[in-house]
XYZ file of N, CA, C and O in Angstrom:
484
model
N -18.859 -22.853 8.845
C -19.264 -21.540 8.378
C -19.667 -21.618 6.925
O -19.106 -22.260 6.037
N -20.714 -20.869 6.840
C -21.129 -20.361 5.491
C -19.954 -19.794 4.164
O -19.182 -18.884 4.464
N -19.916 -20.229 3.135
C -18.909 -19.478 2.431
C -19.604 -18.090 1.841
O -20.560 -17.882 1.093
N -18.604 -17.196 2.584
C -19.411 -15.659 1.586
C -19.109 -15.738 0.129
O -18.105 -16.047 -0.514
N -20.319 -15.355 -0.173
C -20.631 -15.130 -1.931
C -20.326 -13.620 -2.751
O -21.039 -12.636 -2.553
N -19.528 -13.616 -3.393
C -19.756 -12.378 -4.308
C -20.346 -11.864 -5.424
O -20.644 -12.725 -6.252
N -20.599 -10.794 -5.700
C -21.342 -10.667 -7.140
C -21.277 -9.488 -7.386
O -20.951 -8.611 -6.586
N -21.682 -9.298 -8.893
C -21.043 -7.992 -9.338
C -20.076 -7.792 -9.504
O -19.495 -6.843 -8.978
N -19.462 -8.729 -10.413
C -18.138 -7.987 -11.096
C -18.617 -8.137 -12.469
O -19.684 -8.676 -12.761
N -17.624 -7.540 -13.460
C -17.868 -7.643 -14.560
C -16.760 -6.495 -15.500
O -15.746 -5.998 -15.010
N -17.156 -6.297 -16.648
C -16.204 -5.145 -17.185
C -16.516 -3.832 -17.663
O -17.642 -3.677 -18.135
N -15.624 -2.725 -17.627
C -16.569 -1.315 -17.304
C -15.157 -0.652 -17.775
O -14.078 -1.115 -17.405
N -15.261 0.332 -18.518
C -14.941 1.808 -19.109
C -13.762 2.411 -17.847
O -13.960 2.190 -16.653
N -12.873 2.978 -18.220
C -11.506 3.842 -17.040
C -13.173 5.363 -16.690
O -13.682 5.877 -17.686
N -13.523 5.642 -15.696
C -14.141 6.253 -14.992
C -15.200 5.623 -14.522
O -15.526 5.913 -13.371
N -16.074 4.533 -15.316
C -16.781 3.903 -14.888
C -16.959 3.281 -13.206
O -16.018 3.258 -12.412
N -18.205 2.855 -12.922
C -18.645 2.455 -11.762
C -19.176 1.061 -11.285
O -20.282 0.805 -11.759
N -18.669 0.121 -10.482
C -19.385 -0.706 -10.133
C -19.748 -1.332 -8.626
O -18.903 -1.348 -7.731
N -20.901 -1.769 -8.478
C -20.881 -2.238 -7.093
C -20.906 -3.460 -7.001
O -21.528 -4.251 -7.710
N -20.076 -3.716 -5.919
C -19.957 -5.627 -5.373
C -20.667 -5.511 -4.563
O -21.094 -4.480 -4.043
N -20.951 -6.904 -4.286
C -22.032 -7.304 -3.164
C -21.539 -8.761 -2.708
O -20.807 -9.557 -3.297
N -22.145 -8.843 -1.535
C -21.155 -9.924 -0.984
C -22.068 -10.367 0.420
O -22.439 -9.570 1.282
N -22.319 -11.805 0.412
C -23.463 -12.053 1.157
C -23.184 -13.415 2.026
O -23.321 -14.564 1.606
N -22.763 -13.020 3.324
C -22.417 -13.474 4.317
C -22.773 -13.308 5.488
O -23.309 -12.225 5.721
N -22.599 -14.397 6.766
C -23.815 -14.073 8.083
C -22.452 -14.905 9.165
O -21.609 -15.784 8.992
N -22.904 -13.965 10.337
C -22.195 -15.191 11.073
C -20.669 -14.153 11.638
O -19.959 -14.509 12.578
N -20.458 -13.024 10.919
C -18.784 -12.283 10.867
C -19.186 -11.240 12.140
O -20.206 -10.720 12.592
N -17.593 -11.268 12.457
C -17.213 -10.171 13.042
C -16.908 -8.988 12.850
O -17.230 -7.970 13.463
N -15.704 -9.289 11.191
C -15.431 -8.782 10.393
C -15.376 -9.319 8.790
O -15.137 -10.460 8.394
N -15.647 -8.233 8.088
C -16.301 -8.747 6.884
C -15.396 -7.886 5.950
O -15.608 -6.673 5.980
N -14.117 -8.492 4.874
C -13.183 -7.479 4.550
C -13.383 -7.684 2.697
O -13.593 -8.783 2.185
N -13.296 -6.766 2.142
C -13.199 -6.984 0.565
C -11.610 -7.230 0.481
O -10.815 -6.967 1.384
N -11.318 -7.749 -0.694
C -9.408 -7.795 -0.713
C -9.730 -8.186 -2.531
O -10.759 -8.230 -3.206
N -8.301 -8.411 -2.817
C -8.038 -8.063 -4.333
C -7.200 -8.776 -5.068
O -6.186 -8.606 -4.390
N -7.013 -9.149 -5.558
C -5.581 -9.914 -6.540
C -5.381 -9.765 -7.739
O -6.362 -9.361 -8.363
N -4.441 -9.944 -8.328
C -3.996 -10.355 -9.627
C -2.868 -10.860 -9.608
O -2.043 -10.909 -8.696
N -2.822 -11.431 -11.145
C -1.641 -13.233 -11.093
C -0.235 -12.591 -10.835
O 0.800 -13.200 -10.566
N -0.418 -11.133 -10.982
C 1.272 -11.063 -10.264
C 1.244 -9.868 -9.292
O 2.179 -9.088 -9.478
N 0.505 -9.580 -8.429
C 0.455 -8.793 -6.906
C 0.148 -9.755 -6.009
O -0.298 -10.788 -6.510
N 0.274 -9.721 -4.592
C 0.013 -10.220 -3.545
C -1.566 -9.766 -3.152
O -1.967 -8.611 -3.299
N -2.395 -10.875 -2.625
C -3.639 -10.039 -2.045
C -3.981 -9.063 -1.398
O -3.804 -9.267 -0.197
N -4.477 -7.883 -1.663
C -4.442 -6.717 -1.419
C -5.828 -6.409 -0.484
O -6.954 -6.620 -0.933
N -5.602 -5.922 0.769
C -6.925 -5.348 1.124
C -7.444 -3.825 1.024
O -6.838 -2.857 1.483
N -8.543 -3.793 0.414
C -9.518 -2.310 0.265
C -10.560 -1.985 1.758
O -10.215 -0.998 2.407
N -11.268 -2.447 2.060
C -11.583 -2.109 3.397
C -12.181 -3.336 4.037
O -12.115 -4.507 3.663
N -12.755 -2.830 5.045
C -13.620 -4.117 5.827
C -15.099 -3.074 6.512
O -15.367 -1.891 6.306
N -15.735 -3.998 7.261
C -16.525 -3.187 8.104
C -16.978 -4.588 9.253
O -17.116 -5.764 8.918
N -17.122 -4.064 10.506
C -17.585 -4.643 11.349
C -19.046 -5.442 11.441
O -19.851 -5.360 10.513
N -19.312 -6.207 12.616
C -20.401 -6.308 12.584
C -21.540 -5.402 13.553
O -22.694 -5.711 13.848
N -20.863 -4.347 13.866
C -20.915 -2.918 14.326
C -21.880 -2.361 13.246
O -23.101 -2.245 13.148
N -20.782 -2.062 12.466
C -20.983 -1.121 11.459
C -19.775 -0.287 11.390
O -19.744 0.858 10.938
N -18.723 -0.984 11.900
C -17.538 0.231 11.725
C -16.342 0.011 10.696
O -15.649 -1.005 10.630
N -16.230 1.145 9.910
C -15.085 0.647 8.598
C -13.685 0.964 8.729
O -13.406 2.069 9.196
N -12.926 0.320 8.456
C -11.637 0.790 8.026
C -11.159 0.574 6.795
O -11.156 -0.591 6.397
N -10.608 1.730 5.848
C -9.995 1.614 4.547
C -9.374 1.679 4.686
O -8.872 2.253 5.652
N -8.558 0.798 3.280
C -6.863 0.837 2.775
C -6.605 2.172 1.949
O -6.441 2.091 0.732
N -6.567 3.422 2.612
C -6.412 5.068 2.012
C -5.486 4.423 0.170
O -5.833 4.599 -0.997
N -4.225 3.655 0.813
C -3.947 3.751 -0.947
C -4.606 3.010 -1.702
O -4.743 3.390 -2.864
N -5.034 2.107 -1.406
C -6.128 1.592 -2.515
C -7.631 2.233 -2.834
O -8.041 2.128 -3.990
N -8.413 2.853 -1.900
C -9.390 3.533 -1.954
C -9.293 5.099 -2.618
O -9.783 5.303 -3.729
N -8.616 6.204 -1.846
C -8.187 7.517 -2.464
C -9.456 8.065 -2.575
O -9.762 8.983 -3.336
N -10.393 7.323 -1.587
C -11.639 7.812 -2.056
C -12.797 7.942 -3.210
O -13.593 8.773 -3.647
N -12.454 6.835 -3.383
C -13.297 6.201 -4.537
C -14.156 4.800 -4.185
O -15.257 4.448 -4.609
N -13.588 4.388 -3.605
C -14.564 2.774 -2.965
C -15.327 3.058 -1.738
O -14.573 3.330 -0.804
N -16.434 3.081 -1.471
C -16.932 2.828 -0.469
C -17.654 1.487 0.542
O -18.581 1.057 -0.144
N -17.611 0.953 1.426
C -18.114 -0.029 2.252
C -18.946 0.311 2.911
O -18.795 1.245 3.699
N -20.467 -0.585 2.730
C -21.406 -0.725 3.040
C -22.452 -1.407 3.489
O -23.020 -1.943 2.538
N -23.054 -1.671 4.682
C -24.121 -2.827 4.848
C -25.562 -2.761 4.412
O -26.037 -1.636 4.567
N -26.078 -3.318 4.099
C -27.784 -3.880 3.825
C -27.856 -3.897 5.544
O -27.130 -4.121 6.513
N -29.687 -3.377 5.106
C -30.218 -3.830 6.421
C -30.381 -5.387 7.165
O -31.190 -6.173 6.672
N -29.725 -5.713 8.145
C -29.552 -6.702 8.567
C -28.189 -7.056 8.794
O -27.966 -7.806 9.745
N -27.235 -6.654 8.093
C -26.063 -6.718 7.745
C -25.298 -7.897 7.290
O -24.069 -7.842 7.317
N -25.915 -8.978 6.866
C -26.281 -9.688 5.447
C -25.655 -9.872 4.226
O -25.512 -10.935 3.622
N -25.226 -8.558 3.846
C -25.344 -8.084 2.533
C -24.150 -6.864 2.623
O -24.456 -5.852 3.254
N -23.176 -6.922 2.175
C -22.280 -6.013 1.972
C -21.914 -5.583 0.648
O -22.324 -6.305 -0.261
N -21.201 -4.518 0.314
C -21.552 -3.530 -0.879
C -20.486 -2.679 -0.972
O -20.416 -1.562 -0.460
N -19.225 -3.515 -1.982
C -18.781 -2.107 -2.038
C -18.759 -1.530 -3.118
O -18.626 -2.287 -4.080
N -18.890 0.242 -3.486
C -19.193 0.998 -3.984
C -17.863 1.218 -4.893
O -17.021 1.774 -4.188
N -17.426 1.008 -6.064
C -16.564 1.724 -6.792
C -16.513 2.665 -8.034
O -16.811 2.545 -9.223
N -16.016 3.636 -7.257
C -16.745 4.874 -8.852
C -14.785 5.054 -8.961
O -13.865 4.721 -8.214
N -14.869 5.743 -10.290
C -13.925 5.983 -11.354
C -12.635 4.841 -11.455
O -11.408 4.801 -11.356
N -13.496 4.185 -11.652
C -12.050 2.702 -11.641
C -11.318 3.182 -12.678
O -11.739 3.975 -13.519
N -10.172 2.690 -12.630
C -8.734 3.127 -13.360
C -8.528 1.348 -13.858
O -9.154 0.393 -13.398
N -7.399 1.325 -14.981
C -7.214 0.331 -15.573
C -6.540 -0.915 -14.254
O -6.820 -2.112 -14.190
N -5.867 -0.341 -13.585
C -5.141 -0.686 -12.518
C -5.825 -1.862 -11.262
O -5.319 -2.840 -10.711
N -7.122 -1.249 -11.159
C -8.213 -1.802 -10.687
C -8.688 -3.309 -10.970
O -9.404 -4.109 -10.368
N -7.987 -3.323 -12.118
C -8.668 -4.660 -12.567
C -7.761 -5.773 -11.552
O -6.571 -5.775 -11.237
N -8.757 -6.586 -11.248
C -8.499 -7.628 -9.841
C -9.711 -8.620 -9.977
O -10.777 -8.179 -10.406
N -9.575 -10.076 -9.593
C -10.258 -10.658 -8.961
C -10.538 -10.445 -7.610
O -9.736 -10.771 -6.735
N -11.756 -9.854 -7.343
C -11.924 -9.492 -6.054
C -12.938 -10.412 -5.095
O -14.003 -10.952 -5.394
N -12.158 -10.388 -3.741
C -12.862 -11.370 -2.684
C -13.352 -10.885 -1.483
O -12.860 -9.933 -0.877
N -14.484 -11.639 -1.070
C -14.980 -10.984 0.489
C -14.493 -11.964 1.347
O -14.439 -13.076 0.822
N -13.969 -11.873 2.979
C -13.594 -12.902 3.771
C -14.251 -12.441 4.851
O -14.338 -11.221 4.986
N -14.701 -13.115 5.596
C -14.889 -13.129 6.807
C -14.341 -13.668 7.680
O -14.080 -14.867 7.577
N -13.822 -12.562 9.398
C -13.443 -13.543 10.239
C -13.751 -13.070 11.316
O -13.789 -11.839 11.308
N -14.102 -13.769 12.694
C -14.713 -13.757 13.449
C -14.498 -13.552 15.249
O -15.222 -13.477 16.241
N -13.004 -13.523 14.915
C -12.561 -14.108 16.449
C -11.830 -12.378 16.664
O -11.651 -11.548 15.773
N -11.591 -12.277 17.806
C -11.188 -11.133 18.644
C -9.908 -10.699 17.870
O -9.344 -11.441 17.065
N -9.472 -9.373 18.193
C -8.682 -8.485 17.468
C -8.114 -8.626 16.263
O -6.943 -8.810 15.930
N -9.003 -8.526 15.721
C -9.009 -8.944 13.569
C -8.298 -7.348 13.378
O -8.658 -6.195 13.618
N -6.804 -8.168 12.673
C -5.908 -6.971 11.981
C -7.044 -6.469 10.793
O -7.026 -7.409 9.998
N -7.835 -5.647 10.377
C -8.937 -5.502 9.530
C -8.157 -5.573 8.207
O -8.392 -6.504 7.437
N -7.447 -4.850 7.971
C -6.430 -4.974 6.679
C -5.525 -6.135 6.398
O -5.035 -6.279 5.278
N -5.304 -6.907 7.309
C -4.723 -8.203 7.503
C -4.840 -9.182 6.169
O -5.965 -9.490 6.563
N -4.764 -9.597 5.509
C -5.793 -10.895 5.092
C -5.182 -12.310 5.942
O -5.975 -13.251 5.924
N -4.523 -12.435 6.313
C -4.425 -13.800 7.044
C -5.190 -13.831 8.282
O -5.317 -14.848 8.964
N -5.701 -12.687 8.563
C -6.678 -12.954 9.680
C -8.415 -13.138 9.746
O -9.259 -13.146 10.643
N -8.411 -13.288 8.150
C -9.366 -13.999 7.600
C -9.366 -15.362 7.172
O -8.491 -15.757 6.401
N -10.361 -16.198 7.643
C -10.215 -17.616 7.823
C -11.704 -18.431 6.913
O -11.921 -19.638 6.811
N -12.655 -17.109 6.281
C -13.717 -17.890 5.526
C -13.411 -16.893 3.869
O -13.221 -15.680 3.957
N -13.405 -17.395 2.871
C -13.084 -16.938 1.675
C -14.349 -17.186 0.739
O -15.076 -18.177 0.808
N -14.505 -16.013 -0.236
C -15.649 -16.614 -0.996
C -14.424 -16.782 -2.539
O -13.264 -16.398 -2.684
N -15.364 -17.519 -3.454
C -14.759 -17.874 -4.595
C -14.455 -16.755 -5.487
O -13.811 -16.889 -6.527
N -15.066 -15.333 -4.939
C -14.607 -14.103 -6.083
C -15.223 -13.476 -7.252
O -16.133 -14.115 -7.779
N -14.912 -12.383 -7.741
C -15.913 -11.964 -8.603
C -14.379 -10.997 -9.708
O -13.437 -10.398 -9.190
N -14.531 -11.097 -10.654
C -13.600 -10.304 -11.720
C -13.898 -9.227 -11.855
O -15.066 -8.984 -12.158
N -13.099 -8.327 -11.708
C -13.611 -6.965 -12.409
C -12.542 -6.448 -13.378
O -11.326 -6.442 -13.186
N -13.131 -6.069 -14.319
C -11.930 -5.748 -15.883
C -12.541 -4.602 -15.917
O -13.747 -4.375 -16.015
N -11.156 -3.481 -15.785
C -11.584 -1.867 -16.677
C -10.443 -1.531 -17.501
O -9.252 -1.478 -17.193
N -11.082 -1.292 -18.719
C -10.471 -1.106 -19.989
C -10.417 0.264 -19.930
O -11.349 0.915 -19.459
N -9.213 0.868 -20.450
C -8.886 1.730 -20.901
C -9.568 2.852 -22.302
O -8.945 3.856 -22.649
């Protein structure tokens, strides 16, 4: 398998906005997730190769959205009013095989190398 790629991180203002993108082929399921050097990897949502999403309500609260490019290719997620809290190295995984816990991360088996996102206060 292809390793999914991320992009778009970077550093941004407490209300500020940014979008990831994340470019992978081949998934079933295609999940964003999160870290920092002292939380456990955290998942924010996923989306099918449907087109169908499921969010992590406490990490989202309605502020992140998940999204495909035409082709579905190209995934996108949307984050408006990031909070200091937010700040994470964030990753896309893909995995492929039948009943993917979507929020899971061990049931993701392809990892991309990640993208930083820093919001300053």
């Amino acid at each position: 398998q292809v390793q999914p790629v991320e992009s778009g991180g970077g550093s941004v203002q407490a209300g500020g906005s940014l979008t990831l993108s994340c470019v992978a082929s081949g998934y079933r399921w295609l999940g964003w997730f999160r870290q920092t050097p002292t939380k456990e990897r955290e998942a924010i949502a996923g989306i099918s190769d449907g087109g169908g999403t499921t969010v992590n309500e406490d990490v989202v609260r309605g502020r992140f959205t998940i999204s495909r490019g035409h082709g579905g290719n190209t995934v996108y997620l949307q984050m408006n009013d990031l909070k200091p809290e937010d700040t994470a190295m964030y990753y896309c995984a893909t995995a492929t095989g039948r009943g993917v816990r979507v929020l899971n991360p061990y049931d993701y088996t392809n990892w991309g190398q990640g993208t930083q996102v820093t919001v300053s206060s």
